[in-house]
Short mmCIF file of C-alpha atoms and ligand atoms in Angstrom, two decimals:
data_model
loop_
_atom_site.label_atom_id
_atom_site.label_comp_id
_atom_site.label_asym_id
_atom_site.label_seq_id
_atom_site.Cartn_x
_atom_site.Cartn_y
_atom_site.Cartn_z
CA MET A 1 78.90 121.93 120.34
CA SER A 2 77.52 120.36 117.23
CA THR A 3 78.18 121.81 113.91
CA ALA A 4 75.48 124.02 113.29
CA VAL A 5 75.84 123.99 109.55
CA ARG A 6 72.63 122.90 108.01
CA ILE A 7 72.72 120.34 105.13
CA ALA A 8 70.25 120.55 102.37
CA TYR A 9 69.15 116.81 102.96
CA ASP A 10 68.46 117.32 106.66
CA ASP A 11 64.84 116.65 106.23
CA LEU A 12 65.44 113.16 104.94
CA ASP A 13 64.48 110.80 107.95
CA LEU A 14 67.42 108.33 107.37
CA PRO A 15 70.65 107.21 108.92
CA LEU A 16 73.71 109.41 108.69
CA VAL A 17 76.78 108.04 107.43
CA VAL A 18 79.70 110.40 107.82
CA VAL A 19 82.89 109.30 105.54
CA VAL A 20 86.10 110.95 106.61
CA GLY A 21 88.19 111.27 103.57
CA GLY A 22 87.45 111.19 99.69
CA GLY A 23 90.44 109.28 98.22
CA PHE A 24 89.91 106.00 96.20
CA ALA A 25 88.06 104.52 99.01
CA GLY A 26 86.04 107.17 100.21
CA LEU A 27 84.81 108.49 96.82
CA GLU A 28 83.92 105.05 95.99
CA LEU A 29 81.83 104.42 98.83
CA ILE A 30 79.88 107.90 98.30
CA GLN A 31 79.37 107.07 94.82
CA GLN A 32 77.87 103.46 95.61
CA LEU A 33 75.48 104.99 98.40
CA ASP A 34 74.36 107.59 96.03
CA GLY A 35 70.57 107.20 96.00
CA LYS A 36 70.52 104.46 98.78
CA PRO A 37 68.49 104.80 102.14
CA TYR A 38 71.31 106.67 103.93
CA LYS A 39 72.11 110.56 104.16
CA VAL A 40 75.86 110.61 103.50
CA LEU A 41 78.29 113.31 104.56
CA LEU A 42 81.80 113.40 102.94
CA LEU A 43 84.40 115.22 104.99
CA ASP A 44 87.95 116.22 103.52
CA LYS A 45 90.66 118.40 104.48
CA GLN A 46 90.96 119.19 100.53
CA ASN A 47 88.19 120.03 98.31
CA HIS A 48 89.32 117.67 95.58
CA HIS A 49 90.21 113.83 95.00
CA CYS A 50 93.74 113.42 93.98
CA PHE A 51 94.85 110.61 91.62
CA HIS A 52 98.18 109.55 93.32
CA PRO A 53 99.30 107.19 90.40
CA LEU A 54 100.04 110.15 88.21
CA LEU A 55 101.42 112.38 90.89
CA TYR A 56 105.02 111.73 89.63
CA GLN A 57 103.96 113.05 86.21
CA VAL A 58 102.89 116.38 87.86
CA ALA A 59 106.25 116.28 89.56
CA THR A 60 108.13 115.91 86.34
CA ALA A 61 106.25 118.40 84.48
CA SER A 62 104.19 115.85 82.29
CA LEU A 63 100.92 116.74 83.51
CA SER A 64 99.36 119.80 85.00
CA ALA A 65 97.95 119.70 88.59
CA ASP A 66 94.56 120.00 87.58
CA SER A 67 94.64 117.21 85.33
CA ILE A 68 94.85 114.50 88.00
CA ALA A 69 92.46 116.23 90.62
CA HIS A 70 88.65 116.26 90.83
CA PRO A 71 86.65 118.80 92.94
CA PHE A 72 84.24 116.76 95.35
CA ARG A 73 81.59 119.37 94.88
CA ARG A 74 81.34 118.35 91.05
CA THR A 75 80.92 114.79 92.30
CA VAL A 76 78.42 115.32 94.93
CA ALA A 77 76.30 118.02 93.12
CA PRO A 78 73.86 115.54 91.49
CA MET A 79 73.56 113.40 94.33
CA ARG A 80 70.58 114.18 96.44
CA ASN A 81 71.44 112.12 99.69
CA VAL A 82 75.16 113.22 99.68
CA ALA A 83 76.88 116.28 100.92
CA PHE A 84 80.42 117.61 101.33
CA ARG A 85 82.32 119.75 103.87
CA MET A 86 85.81 120.86 103.56
CA ALA A 87 87.13 119.88 107.27
CA CYS A 88 89.73 118.35 108.70
CA ALA A 89 89.12 115.64 111.46
CA THR A 90 91.13 116.04 114.31
CA ALA A 91 89.48 113.24 116.61
CA VAL A 92 86.56 110.87 117.14
CA ASP A 93 84.33 110.54 120.09
CA PRO A 94 82.97 106.85 119.82
CA VAL A 95 80.70 107.40 123.13
CA ARG A 96 79.16 110.25 121.91
CA LYS A 97 79.00 109.42 118.30
CA VAL A 98 80.70 112.49 116.82
CA VAL A 99 83.84 113.57 114.49
CA ILE A 100 85.62 116.50 115.88
CA THR A 101 87.05 118.59 112.88
CA ASP A 102 88.54 122.28 112.69
CA HIS A 103 85.01 123.35 111.86
CA GLY A 104 83.09 121.91 114.71
CA GLU A 105 81.66 118.58 115.32
CA PHE A 106 79.66 116.59 113.28
CA PRO A 107 77.41 113.75 114.94
CA TYR A 108 77.21 110.40 113.10
CA ASP A 109 75.25 107.20 113.06
CA ILE A 110 77.81 105.44 110.98
CA LEU A 111 81.23 106.57 110.63
CA VAL A 112 83.69 105.59 107.90
CA LEU A 113 87.41 106.41 108.23
CA ALA A 114 88.93 106.29 104.87
CA THR A 115 92.09 108.81 105.76
CA GLY A 116 94.64 107.08 103.82
CA SER A 117 98.42 107.22 104.54
CA ARG A 118 101.23 109.49 105.08
CA THR A 119 104.98 109.35 104.55
CA ASN A 120 106.71 106.80 106.64
CA PHE A 121 110.28 108.24 107.86
CA PHE A 122 110.37 105.37 110.27
CA GLY A 123 111.24 107.63 113.24
CA ASN A 124 114.18 109.28 111.35
CA SER A 125 113.69 113.00 111.68
CA ALA A 126 116.89 113.92 110.27
CA ILE A 127 115.74 113.01 107.22
CA GLY A 128 111.97 114.02 107.43
CA SER A 129 113.21 117.69 107.77
CA GLY A 130 115.15 117.93 104.60
CA ALA A 131 113.50 115.27 102.32
CA MET A 132 110.94 115.92 99.80
CA ARG A 133 107.89 113.86 99.49
CA LEU A 134 105.17 112.63 97.11
CA LYS A 135 101.64 112.24 98.52
CA SER A 136 99.79 115.43 97.62
CA ILE A 137 99.69 117.69 94.67
CA SER A 138 101.42 120.65 96.63
CA GLN A 139 104.44 118.26 97.25
CA ALA A 140 104.63 117.40 93.26
CA LEU A 141 104.39 120.87 92.66
CA ASP A 142 107.39 121.19 95.02
CA ILE A 143 109.54 118.87 93.47
CA ARG A 144 108.86 120.07 90.23
CA SER A 145 109.72 123.61 90.97
CA ASP A 146 112.89 122.19 93.28
CA PHE A 147 114.23 120.31 90.05
CA LEU A 148 113.71 123.23 88.00
CA GLN A 149 115.37 125.69 90.24
CA ASP A 150 118.46 123.28 90.47
CA PHE A 151 118.67 123.22 86.98
CA GLU A 152 118.85 126.94 87.05
CA ALA A 153 121.14 127.34 89.88
CA ALA A 154 123.42 124.85 88.40
CA LEU A 155 124.12 127.47 85.52
CA TYR A 156 125.46 129.79 88.42
CA ALA A 157 127.34 127.29 90.40
CA GLN A 158 130.83 128.69 91.50
CA ASP A 159 132.82 125.35 90.64
CA GLU A 160 131.87 121.61 89.23
CA THR A 161 131.28 120.12 92.79
CA ASP A 162 128.45 122.89 93.48
CA GLN A 163 127.09 122.12 90.28
CA ARG A 164 127.28 118.42 90.41
CA ARG A 165 125.28 119.02 93.88
CA CYS A 166 122.70 120.93 92.01
CA LEU A 167 122.23 118.24 89.55
CA ASN A 168 122.37 115.28 91.40
CA PHE A 169 118.91 113.86 92.49
CA THR A 170 118.52 111.13 94.82
CA ILE A 171 115.34 109.01 95.29
CA VAL A 172 115.02 106.66 98.19
CA GLY A 173 112.82 103.62 98.01
CA ALA A 174 112.61 101.29 94.55
CA GLY A 175 108.90 100.59 94.68
CA PRO A 176 106.89 101.67 91.85
CA THR A 177 106.81 105.57 92.93
CA GLY A 178 110.68 105.57 93.31
CA VAL A 179 111.06 103.72 90.02
CA GLU A 180 108.52 105.88 87.93
CA LEU A 181 110.16 109.00 89.18
CA ALA A 182 113.54 108.01 88.62
CA GLY A 183 112.42 106.78 85.08
CA ALA A 184 110.81 110.49 84.37
CA LEU A 185 113.71 112.49 85.59
CA ALA A 186 116.22 110.43 83.28
CA GLU A 187 114.12 111.25 80.55
CA ILE A 188 114.04 115.07 81.40
CA LYS A 189 118.01 114.91 81.65
CA ASN A 190 118.09 112.80 78.19
CA THR A 191 115.98 115.41 76.37
CA VAL A 192 115.06 118.68 78.23
CA LEU A 193 118.57 119.24 79.84
CA LYS A 194 120.42 118.39 76.66
CA ARG A 195 118.58 120.71 74.51
CA GLU A 196 117.50 123.64 76.53
CA TYR A 197 120.65 123.95 79.15
CA ARG A 198 123.20 123.75 76.43
CA GLU A 199 125.72 125.51 78.64
CA LEU A 200 125.32 122.48 81.14
CA HIS A 201 127.43 119.32 80.81
CA SER A 202 124.37 116.95 81.05
CA ASP A 203 126.44 113.96 82.35
CA ARG A 204 126.75 116.08 85.38
CA MET A 205 123.08 115.39 86.22
CA ARG A 206 123.00 111.98 88.09
CA ILE A 207 119.69 110.25 89.24
CA TRP A 208 120.29 107.82 91.96
CA LEU A 209 117.44 105.19 93.05
CA VAL A 210 118.35 104.01 96.65
CA ASP A 211 116.94 100.99 98.44
CA SER A 212 117.91 98.73 101.23
CA ASN A 213 116.87 95.84 99.38
CA ASP A 214 118.38 93.98 96.62
CA ARG A 215 116.14 94.53 93.82
CA VAL A 216 113.89 96.90 92.53
CA LEU A 217 110.06 96.60 92.64
CA ALA A 218 110.27 93.85 95.53
CA HIS A 219 106.77 93.00 95.37
CA PHE A 220 106.71 92.45 91.39
CA SER A 221 107.73 89.28 90.02
CA GLU A 222 111.51 88.56 89.54
CA GLN A 223 111.27 88.78 85.78
CA SER A 224 109.59 92.40 85.90
CA SER A 225 111.96 93.33 88.56
CA ALA A 226 114.87 92.53 86.48
CA ASN A 227 113.28 93.92 83.47
CA ALA A 228 112.35 97.31 85.19
CA LEU A 229 116.52 97.38 86.56
CA ARG A 230 117.23 96.77 83.02
CA TYR A 231 115.26 99.72 81.96
CA LEU A 232 116.29 102.00 84.46
CA ARG A 233 120.10 101.43 83.61
CA GLU A 234 119.22 101.80 79.87
CA LEU A 235 118.06 105.40 80.74
CA GLY A 236 121.03 106.38 82.98
CA VAL A 237 119.56 105.73 86.29
CA GLU A 238 122.21 104.76 88.85
CA VAL A 239 120.94 102.26 91.33
CA ARG A 240 122.51 101.66 94.62
CA PHE A 241 121.37 98.31 96.58
CA ARG A 242 121.42 97.34 100.21
CA ALA A 243 121.89 101.04 101.16
CA ARG A 244 120.30 102.74 104.39
CA VAL A 245 119.97 106.54 104.19
CA THR A 246 120.46 107.59 107.88
CA GLY A 247 120.72 111.24 107.38
CA PHE A 248 120.28 114.46 105.20
CA ASP A 249 121.17 118.08 106.14
CA GLY A 250 119.91 119.74 102.57
CA ARG A 251 123.41 119.31 100.87
CA MET A 252 125.03 115.89 101.97
CA ILE A 253 123.23 112.36 102.29
CA THR A 254 124.53 110.13 105.01
CA PHE A 255 124.47 106.21 104.51
CA GLN A 256 124.34 103.52 107.27
CA ASP A 257 127.90 102.37 106.31
CA GLY A 258 129.22 105.79 106.78
CA SER A 259 129.54 106.78 103.04
CA THR A 260 127.99 110.11 102.15
CA MET A 261 126.93 111.90 98.70
CA GLU A 262 126.59 115.32 97.97
CA SER A 263 123.13 116.17 96.74
CA ASN A 264 120.78 119.29 97.18
CA THR A 265 117.56 116.87 96.60
CA LEU A 266 116.56 113.88 98.51
CA ILE A 267 112.99 112.32 97.67
CA TRP A 268 111.64 109.88 100.05
CA ALA A 269 109.49 107.13 98.55
CA ALA A 270 110.47 104.52 100.81
CA GLY A 271 107.33 103.71 102.91
CA VAL A 272 103.90 105.06 103.89
CA LYS A 273 101.94 104.36 107.23
CA GLY A 274 98.34 104.75 107.82
CA ARG A 275 96.93 108.12 108.96
CA LEU A 276 95.30 107.48 112.37
CA ILE A 277 92.76 110.01 114.02
CA PRO A 278 92.78 110.28 117.81
CA GLY A 279 90.08 108.68 119.82
CA LEU A 280 90.24 105.24 118.33
CA GLU A 281 93.45 103.95 119.64
CA ALA A 282 91.66 100.75 121.00
CA GLY A 283 90.99 99.65 117.50
CA ALA A 284 94.33 100.58 116.06
CA ASP A 285 97.42 98.61 115.41
CA ILE A 286 100.07 101.09 116.20
CA ALA A 287 103.11 99.31 115.15
CA ALA A 288 101.54 98.98 111.49
CA SER A 289 99.65 102.46 112.20
CA ARG A 290 96.34 100.93 110.68
CA TYR A 291 93.18 100.12 112.23
CA ARG A 292 92.62 96.81 112.88
CA VAL A 293 89.15 95.82 110.93
CA ASP A 294 86.98 92.57 110.66
CA ARG A 295 86.19 91.15 107.45
CA PHE A 296 83.42 94.01 107.06
CA ASN A 297 85.82 96.45 107.62
CA GLN A 298 84.39 97.18 110.92
CA ILE A 299 87.10 98.71 113.32
CA GLU A 300 87.54 95.88 116.23
CA GLY A 301 85.80 96.72 119.47
CA VAL A 302 84.27 100.02 117.95
CA PRO A 303 80.41 99.52 116.94
CA ASP A 304 79.37 101.38 113.75
CA VAL A 305 82.90 102.71 112.87
CA PHE A 306 84.43 101.36 109.78
CA ALA A 307 87.92 101.81 108.18
CA LEU A 308 88.92 101.38 104.54
CA GLY A 309 91.73 101.34 102.48
CA ASP A 310 95.37 102.33 103.25
CA VAL A 311 94.23 103.02 106.82
CA ALA A 312 92.53 99.65 107.17
CA LEU A 313 94.42 96.42 108.35
CA MET A 314 92.35 93.36 107.51
CA ARG A 315 93.66 90.05 107.83
CA GLU A 316 92.14 87.59 105.62
CA GLY A 317 93.11 84.63 103.28
CA SER A 318 96.66 84.75 102.60
CA TRP A 319 97.08 88.63 103.50
CA GLU A 320 98.19 87.86 107.09
CA ARG A 321 100.00 91.19 107.34
CA GLY A 322 96.83 92.97 105.72
CA HIS A 323 96.05 94.22 102.14
CA PRO A 324 98.71 96.06 99.88
CA GLN A 325 98.12 99.84 100.46
CA VAL A 326 96.94 100.18 96.78
CA ALA A 327 93.98 101.72 95.04
CA PRO A 328 92.30 98.46 93.96
CA ALA A 329 92.27 97.31 97.93
CA ALA A 330 90.64 100.66 98.74
CA VAL A 331 88.08 100.72 95.87
CA GLN A 332 86.99 97.01 96.36
CA GLN A 333 86.69 97.47 100.14
CA ALA A 334 84.59 100.60 99.55
CA ARG A 335 82.24 98.56 97.13
CA THR A 336 81.64 95.64 99.59
CA LEU A 337 80.92 98.28 102.51
CA ALA A 338 78.38 99.91 100.66
CA GLU A 339 76.76 96.76 99.50
CA ASN A 340 76.85 95.61 103.36
CA LEU A 341 75.57 98.91 104.59
CA VAL A 342 72.27 98.46 101.86
CA ARG A 343 72.15 94.94 103.38
CA ARG A 344 72.11 96.11 106.92
CA ALA A 345 69.52 98.70 106.22
CA LYS A 346 67.31 95.89 104.77
CA GLY A 347 68.05 94.05 107.92
CA ARG A 348 70.12 91.19 106.12
CA PRO A 349 73.19 89.99 107.14
CA MET A 350 76.73 91.52 105.70
CA ARG A 351 79.05 89.69 103.33
CA PRO A 352 82.66 89.23 104.64
CA PHE A 353 85.16 90.73 102.24
CA THR A 354 87.79 89.03 99.91
CA TYR A 355 90.48 90.92 98.10
CA ARG A 356 90.85 90.03 94.74
CA ASP A 357 94.50 91.08 93.53
CA LYS A 358 94.26 92.00 90.07
CA GLY A 359 98.24 92.31 89.64
CA SER A 360 100.79 95.32 89.58
CA MET A 361 102.16 97.52 87.07
CA ALA A 362 104.86 100.51 86.90
CA THR A 363 106.29 102.33 83.93
CA ILE A 364 110.04 103.37 83.51
CA GLY A 365 109.76 106.16 80.68
CA ARG A 366 108.72 105.94 77.12
CA TYR A 367 107.85 102.67 75.66
CA LYS A 368 109.08 100.92 78.97
CA ALA A 369 106.73 99.36 81.63
CA VAL A 370 106.27 96.18 83.45
CA VAL A 371 103.15 94.27 84.32
CA ASP A 372 102.27 91.46 86.49
CA LEU A 373 98.77 89.87 85.89
CA GLY A 374 98.55 86.53 87.91
CA ARG A 375 101.07 84.15 86.11
CA PHE A 376 101.62 86.37 83.14
CA HIS A 377 104.72 88.82 83.44
CA PHE A 378 105.39 90.99 80.37
CA GLY A 379 107.36 94.10 79.49
CA GLY A 380 108.02 96.69 76.83
CA ILE A 381 105.78 98.66 74.57
CA VAL A 382 102.65 96.15 75.13
CA ALA A 383 103.06 96.72 78.99
CA TRP A 384 103.72 100.43 78.53
CA LEU A 385 100.28 100.69 76.33
CA THR A 386 98.49 98.66 79.19
CA TRP A 387 99.47 100.79 81.75
CA MET A 388 98.54 103.85 79.96
CA PHE A 389 95.19 102.47 79.07
CA VAL A 390 94.56 101.33 82.76
CA HIS A 391 95.80 104.63 84.23
CA LEU A 392 93.59 106.65 81.64
CA MET A 393 90.43 104.94 82.54
CA ALA A 394 90.80 105.20 86.09
CA LEU A 395 91.20 108.80 86.27
CA VAL A 396 88.09 110.55 87.73
CA GLY A 397 86.58 113.06 85.42
CA PHE A 398 86.03 112.68 81.53
CA ARG A 399 87.87 116.11 80.92
CA ASN A 400 90.92 114.93 82.82
CA ARG A 401 90.85 111.78 80.64
CA VAL A 402 91.10 114.06 77.51
CA VAL A 403 93.38 116.45 79.31
CA VAL A 404 95.70 113.39 79.94
CA LEU A 405 95.64 111.65 76.60
CA PHE A 406 96.12 115.02 74.81
CA ASN A 407 99.33 116.05 76.91
CA TRP A 408 100.69 112.23 76.69
CA ALA A 409 100.20 112.31 72.89
CA TRP A 410 101.79 115.74 72.64
CA LYS A 411 104.64 114.43 75.00
CA TYR A 412 105.44 111.46 73.41
CA LEU A 413 105.23 113.12 69.67
CA SER A 414 107.30 116.08 70.47
CA TRP A 415 109.79 114.67 73.25
CA LYS A 416 108.86 117.69 75.32
CA ASN A 417 107.80 118.07 78.71
CA THR A 418 106.00 121.43 78.40
CA ILE A 419 104.60 122.39 81.58
CA ARG A 420 108.03 123.51 83.20
CA LEU A 421 106.83 126.78 85.11
CA ILE A 422 108.25 127.66 88.52
CA ILE A 423 104.93 129.11 89.43
CA ARG A 424 105.42 128.77 93.35
CA PRO A 425 109.34 128.47 94.07
CA TYR A 426 110.18 125.91 96.51
CA VAL A 427 111.99 126.70 99.64
CA PRO A 428 113.58 123.91 101.60
CA LYS A 429 112.05 123.52 105.21
CA LYS A 430 114.92 124.08 107.83
CA ALA A 431 112.89 122.27 110.45
CA PRO A 432 110.74 119.29 110.71
CA VAL A 433 107.11 120.43 109.62
CA GLU A 434 103.97 118.49 109.86
CA ASP A 435 102.19 118.83 106.34
CA PRO A 436 98.62 118.50 107.05
CA ILE A 437 97.83 117.20 103.76
CA ALA A 438 100.96 115.10 103.42
C1 FAD B 501 102.73 108.72 94.46
C2 FAD B 501 101.94 107.59 94.72
C3 FAD B 501 101.69 106.88 93.49
C4 FAD B 501 101.01 105.56 93.96
N1 FAD B 501 100.62 104.82 92.66
C5 FAD B 501 99.90 103.91 92.70
C6 FAD B 501 99.59 102.85 91.67
O1 FAD B 501 100.24 103.09 90.83
N2 FAD B 501 98.48 101.95 91.93
C7 FAD B 501 97.80 101.85 93.09
O2 FAD B 501 97.20 100.88 93.06
N3 FAD B 501 98.29 102.58 94.30
C8 FAD B 501 99.27 103.58 93.90
N4 FAD B 501 99.29 104.38 95.05
C9 FAD B 501 98.56 103.70 96.20
C10 FAD B 501 97.12 104.54 96.43
O3 FAD B 501 97.06 105.99 96.13
C11 FAD B 501 96.73 104.40 97.65
O4 FAD B 501 96.61 103.06 98.12
C12 FAD B 501 95.14 104.76 97.59
O5 FAD B 501 95.08 106.31 97.70
C13 FAD B 501 94.49 104.58 99.10
O6 FAD B 501 93.18 105.04 99.24
P1 FAD B 501 92.58 105.78 100.51
O7 FAD B 501 91.31 106.08 100.06
O8 FAD B 501 92.63 104.64 101.45
O9 FAD B 501 93.49 106.82 100.80
P2 FAD B 501 93.59 108.24 99.81
O10 FAD B 501 93.52 107.91 98.43
O11 FAD B 501 95.10 108.67 100.17
O12 FAD B 501 92.73 109.32 100.34
C14 FAD B 501 92.64 109.72 101.62
C15 FAD B 501 91.88 111.08 101.86
O13 FAD B 501 91.51 111.44 103.13
C16 FAD B 501 91.72 112.69 103.33
N5 FAD B 501 92.19 113.05 104.72
C17 FAD B 501 93.30 112.36 105.34
N6 FAD B 501 93.19 112.83 106.71
C18 FAD B 501 92.10 113.62 106.65
C19 FAD B 501 91.65 114.08 107.92
N7 FAD B 501 92.08 114.25 109.09
N8 FAD B 501 90.44 114.88 107.95
C20 FAD B 501 89.80 114.87 106.41
N9 FAD B 501 90.16 114.43 105.51
C21 FAD B 501 91.45 113.53 105.54
C22 FAD B 501 92.91 113.12 102.27
O14 FAD B 501 92.77 114.59 101.87
C23 FAD B 501 92.26 112.12 101.20
O15 FAD B 501 91.75 112.89 100.20
C24 FAD B 501 100.27 105.47 95.09
C25 FAD B 501 100.45 106.37 96.02
C26 FAD B 501 101.22 107.50 95.96
C27 FAD B 501 101.64 108.29 97.10
#
């Protein structure tokens, strides 16, 4: 059965583009197709776009959840040819040209999959069941509640070992997410814990950043990696290189070399894999967990089905293993696809996509960041201001920009992370759970 839901633009006699996923790629695509000769239907299992780069600030109580999210309905409301339905795509039938969702089937003329990625535990379910993740707002709120609960629990700890376990935070993966999270937790230790938990010895709180590599920010320049490591150490983060975590039971972390570490909290930031949807296996690179796409983002061998962003694997130029799974790649691909769909509607040939790498940046606490822009690598306060400006401008929604700017100003002037409320207590999961939004 096809979905019986009527969509306001049904009377328009135009081909229907169904976009699954309103992340960086999907949102950019629908905005570019606004007013173009297509009917567009955005499907997302959430009702809002989430700005991932600032999730760690929600997790560490610097920003409220709603300041980094934007409801799809607000975006779509003024667009006459675009509609939104909250639905989770569970399969695609490319022969019948339908997307199957938890709310029925949606037919398409052109399908665009922009479903992003999920946390990759590399098959280790022993870690997956106990580790915390940072891929959605609800997970960021879990991390926030967890560390605040741990602070409170530490005050009731029976002995020093117990207290240290409550105050031991281990982050696996020294990429931008791990580095930014570690820096933010270290700032909390140096400010909030010292000032507001006076009965606790703040030096018992330890923040570990663990990586199997031998440098932090491995994809950045060596200069930026070295600067980031220095900043982390200045803040008191303990970095453990060439260490591979093999197990975690909620109280104890086990490493491949047999060593162990007592810790209530393990945050996994060591990798992602594309979120594939059943039905299109023929066009998928299962090992990479991404769809193989040509230079026009069409999934190989599947006519009229395209993939964008984290879930797309396009080999072009020097990107033999595909583009990095970052927001600029998703946005650039979406822009090119929108242009190409318009060209296609006019009967013109499509133009191949070429990725423009605009550089990388990460922040490690107040006044500290690293930026790589082509041949230029810089750190310190200039990099920090650059990081803030770029992230502020990239946020979706004017209100969000104002709220985030105000929160940052307040935090950096007052030295306080003010949003430290345990509203929805975090209960550690006992068994592996497949989070539908992760
Ligand atoms: C914590 C964190 C920090 C990051 N920091 C940076 C950074 O600083 N700079 C940077 O460039 N990149 C960063 N990234 C990476 C960046 O967020 C991704 O590369 C980018 O979001 C990819 O865009 P996308 O559109 O492919 O997927 P996403 O933005 O992940 O969007 C996917 C969308 O699809 C929806 N969806 C998924 N499955 C289904 C389904 N079955 N049915 C319906 N809807 C579905 C999801 O709800 C979501 O809205 C970060 C990522 C994380 C997790």
